Short mmCIF file of C-alpha atoms in Angstrom, two decimals:
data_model
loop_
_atom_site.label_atom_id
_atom_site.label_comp_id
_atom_site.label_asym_id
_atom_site.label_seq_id
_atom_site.Cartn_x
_atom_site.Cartn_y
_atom_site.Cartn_z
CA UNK A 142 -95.68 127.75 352.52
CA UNK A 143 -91.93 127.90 351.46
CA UNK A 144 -90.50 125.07 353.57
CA UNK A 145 -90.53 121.68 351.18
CA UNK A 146 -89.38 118.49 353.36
CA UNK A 147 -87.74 115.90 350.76
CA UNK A 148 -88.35 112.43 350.50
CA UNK A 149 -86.26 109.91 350.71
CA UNK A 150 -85.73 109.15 346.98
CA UNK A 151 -85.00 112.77 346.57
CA UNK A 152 -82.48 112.71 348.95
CA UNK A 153 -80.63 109.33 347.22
CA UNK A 154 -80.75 111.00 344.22
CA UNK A 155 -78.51 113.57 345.43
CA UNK A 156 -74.98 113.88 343.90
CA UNK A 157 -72.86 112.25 346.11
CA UNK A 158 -70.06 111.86 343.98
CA UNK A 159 -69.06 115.22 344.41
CA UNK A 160 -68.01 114.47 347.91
CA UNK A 161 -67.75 111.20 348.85
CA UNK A 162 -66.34 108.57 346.28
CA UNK A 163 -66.66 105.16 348.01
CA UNK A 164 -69.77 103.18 349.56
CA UNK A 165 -67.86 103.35 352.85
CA UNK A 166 -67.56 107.21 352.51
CA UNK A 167 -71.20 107.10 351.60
CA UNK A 168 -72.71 104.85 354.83
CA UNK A 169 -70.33 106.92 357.03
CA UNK A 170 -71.63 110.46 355.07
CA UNK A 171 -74.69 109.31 356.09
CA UNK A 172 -74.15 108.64 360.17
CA UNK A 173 -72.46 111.31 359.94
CA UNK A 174 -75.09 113.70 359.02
CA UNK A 175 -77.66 112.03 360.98
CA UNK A 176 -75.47 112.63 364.13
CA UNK A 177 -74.18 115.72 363.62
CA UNK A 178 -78.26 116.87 363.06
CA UNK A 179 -78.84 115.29 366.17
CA UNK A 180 -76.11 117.29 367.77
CA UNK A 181 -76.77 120.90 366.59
CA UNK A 182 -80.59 120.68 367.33
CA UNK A 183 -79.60 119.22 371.39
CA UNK A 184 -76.94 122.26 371.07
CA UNK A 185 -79.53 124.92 370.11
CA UNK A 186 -82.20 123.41 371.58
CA UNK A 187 -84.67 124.12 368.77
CA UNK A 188 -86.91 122.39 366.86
CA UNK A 189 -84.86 120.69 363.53
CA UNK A 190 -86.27 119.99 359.76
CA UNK A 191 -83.68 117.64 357.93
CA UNK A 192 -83.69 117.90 354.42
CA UNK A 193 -85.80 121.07 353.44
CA UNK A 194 -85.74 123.30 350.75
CA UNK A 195 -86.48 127.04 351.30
CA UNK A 196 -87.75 128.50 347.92
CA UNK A 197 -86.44 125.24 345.72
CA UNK A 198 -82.77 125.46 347.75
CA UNK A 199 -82.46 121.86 349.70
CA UNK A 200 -80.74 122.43 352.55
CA UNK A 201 -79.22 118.97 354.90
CA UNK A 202 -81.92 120.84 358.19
CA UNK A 203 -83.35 124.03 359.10
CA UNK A 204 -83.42 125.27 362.71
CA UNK A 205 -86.24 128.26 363.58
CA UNK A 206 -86.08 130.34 366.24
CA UNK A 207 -88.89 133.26 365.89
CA UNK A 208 -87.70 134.81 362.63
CA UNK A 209 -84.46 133.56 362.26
CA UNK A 210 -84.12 130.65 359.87
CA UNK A 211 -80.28 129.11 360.36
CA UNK A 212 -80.15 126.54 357.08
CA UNK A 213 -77.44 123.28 357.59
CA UNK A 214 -75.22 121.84 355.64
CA UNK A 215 -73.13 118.95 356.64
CA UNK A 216 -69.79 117.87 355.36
CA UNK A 217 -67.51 114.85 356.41
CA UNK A 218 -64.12 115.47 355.69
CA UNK A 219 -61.34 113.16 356.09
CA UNK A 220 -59.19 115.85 355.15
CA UNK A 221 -58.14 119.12 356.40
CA UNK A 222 -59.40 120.78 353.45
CA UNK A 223 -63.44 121.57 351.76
CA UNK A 224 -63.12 122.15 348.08
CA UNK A 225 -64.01 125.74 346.68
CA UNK A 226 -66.75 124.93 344.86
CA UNK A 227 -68.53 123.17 347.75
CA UNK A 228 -68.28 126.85 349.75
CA UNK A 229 -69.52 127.97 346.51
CA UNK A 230 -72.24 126.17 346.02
CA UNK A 231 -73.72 126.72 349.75
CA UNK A 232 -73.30 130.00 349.86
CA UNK A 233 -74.89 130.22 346.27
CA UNK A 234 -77.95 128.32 347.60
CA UNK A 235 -77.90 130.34 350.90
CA UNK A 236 -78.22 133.63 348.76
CA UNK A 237 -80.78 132.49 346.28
CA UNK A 238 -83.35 131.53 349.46
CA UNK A 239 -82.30 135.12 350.80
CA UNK A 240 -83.34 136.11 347.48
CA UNK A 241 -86.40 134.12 347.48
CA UNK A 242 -87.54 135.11 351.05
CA UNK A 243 -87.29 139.11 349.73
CA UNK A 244 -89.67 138.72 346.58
CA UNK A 245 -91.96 137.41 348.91
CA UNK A 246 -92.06 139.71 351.67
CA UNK A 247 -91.16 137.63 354.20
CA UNK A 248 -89.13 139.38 357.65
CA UNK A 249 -87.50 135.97 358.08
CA UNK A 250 -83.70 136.56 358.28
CA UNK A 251 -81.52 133.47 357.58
CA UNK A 252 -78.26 132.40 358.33
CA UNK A 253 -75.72 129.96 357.40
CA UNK A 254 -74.40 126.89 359.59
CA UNK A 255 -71.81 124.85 358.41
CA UNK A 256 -71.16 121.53 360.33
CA UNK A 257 -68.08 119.88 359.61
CA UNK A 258 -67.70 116.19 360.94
CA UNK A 259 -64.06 115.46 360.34
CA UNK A 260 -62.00 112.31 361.43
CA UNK A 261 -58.42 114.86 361.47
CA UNK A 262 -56.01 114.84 364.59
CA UNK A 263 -56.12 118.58 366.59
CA UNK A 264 -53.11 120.05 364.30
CA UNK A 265 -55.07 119.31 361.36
CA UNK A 266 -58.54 120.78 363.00
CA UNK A 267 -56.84 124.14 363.30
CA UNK A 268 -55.52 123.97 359.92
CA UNK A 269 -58.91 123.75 358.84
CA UNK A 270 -60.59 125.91 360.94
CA UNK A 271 -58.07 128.90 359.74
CA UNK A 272 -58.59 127.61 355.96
CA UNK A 273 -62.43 128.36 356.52
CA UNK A 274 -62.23 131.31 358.62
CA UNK A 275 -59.65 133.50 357.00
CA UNK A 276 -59.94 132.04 353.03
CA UNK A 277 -63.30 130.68 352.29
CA UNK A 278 -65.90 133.08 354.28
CA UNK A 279 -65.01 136.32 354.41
CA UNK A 280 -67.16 137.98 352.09
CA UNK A 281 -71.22 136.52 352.99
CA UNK A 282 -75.00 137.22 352.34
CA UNK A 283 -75.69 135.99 355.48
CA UNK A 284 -73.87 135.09 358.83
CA UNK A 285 -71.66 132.25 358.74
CA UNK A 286 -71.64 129.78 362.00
CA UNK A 287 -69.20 127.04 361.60
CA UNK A 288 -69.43 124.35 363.86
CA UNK A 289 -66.25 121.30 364.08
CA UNK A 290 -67.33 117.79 365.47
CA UNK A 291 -65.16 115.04 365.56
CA UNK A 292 -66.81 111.68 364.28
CA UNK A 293 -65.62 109.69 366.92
CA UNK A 294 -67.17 111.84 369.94
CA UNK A 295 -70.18 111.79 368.21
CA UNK A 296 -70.60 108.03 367.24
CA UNK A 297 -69.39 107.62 371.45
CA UNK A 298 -72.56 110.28 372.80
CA UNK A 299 -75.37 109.14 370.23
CA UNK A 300 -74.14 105.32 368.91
CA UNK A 301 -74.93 103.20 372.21
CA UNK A 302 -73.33 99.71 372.32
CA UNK A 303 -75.13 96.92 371.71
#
């Protein structure tokens, strides 16, 4: 089939630089993910993949519901801003597994879901919302769901207390 799960190594091998540039950055990246994961498949109540690539593109999860595919990606931001190139790049892998899916036939449709785990105050939330809405995904191969969770919610509903 099309769906490849990673491994771990694969997954540390990933380029991490490109968005987080400090160990701390990194270890919180990672709880990060896991949580936010955690909260889109309780959201959508569906079954969730982490770390699969659909025709060679790795995506962070995959949720499938009948024949619609919705591929993650995850980003922590500490500020109210996600470079260009990091749009780019997922909606570059988001087209290419389109692509893919079409030379072989298949009726799945896909869809994009961007979770953003941000540590911002509510002002700068908004700012980024509009940023993404109205500048970086207005033209896309696919739909576009864009989901906001604050860190600290998150770490308070899945993290318990020891």
């Amino acid at each position: 089939f099309f769906f490849k799960q990673k491994t771990a190594y694969e997954i540390y091998q990933c380029d991490w630089s490109s968005d987080v540039c400090s160990s701390d950055l990194l270890s919180a990246y990672i709880v990060a993910e896991d949580l936010a994961l955690r909260q889109m498949q309780q959201e959508e109540n569906l079954p969730l993949m982490r770390h699969v690539s659909i025709g060679r593109m790795p995506f962070d999860g995959i949720l499938i519901d009948e024949d619609l595919v919705t591929c993650i990606e995850v980003a922590f931001l500490v500020t109210p801003d996600i470079r260009q190139e990091r749009i780019e790049a997922m909606l570059k892998k988001v087209t290419q597994a389109k692509r893919n899916l079409a030379e072989m036939k298949s009726r799945l449709r896909l869809r994009l879901m961007l979770v953003v785990v941000t540590q911002l105050s509510s002002d700068e939330e908004e700012q980024l919302r509009g940023v993404l809405v109205t500048r970086r995904f207005t033209d896309t191969p696919v739909d576009v769901d864009i989901r906001i969770l604050d860190f600290e919610m998150l770490q308070k509903v899945y993290v318990s207390e020891q």
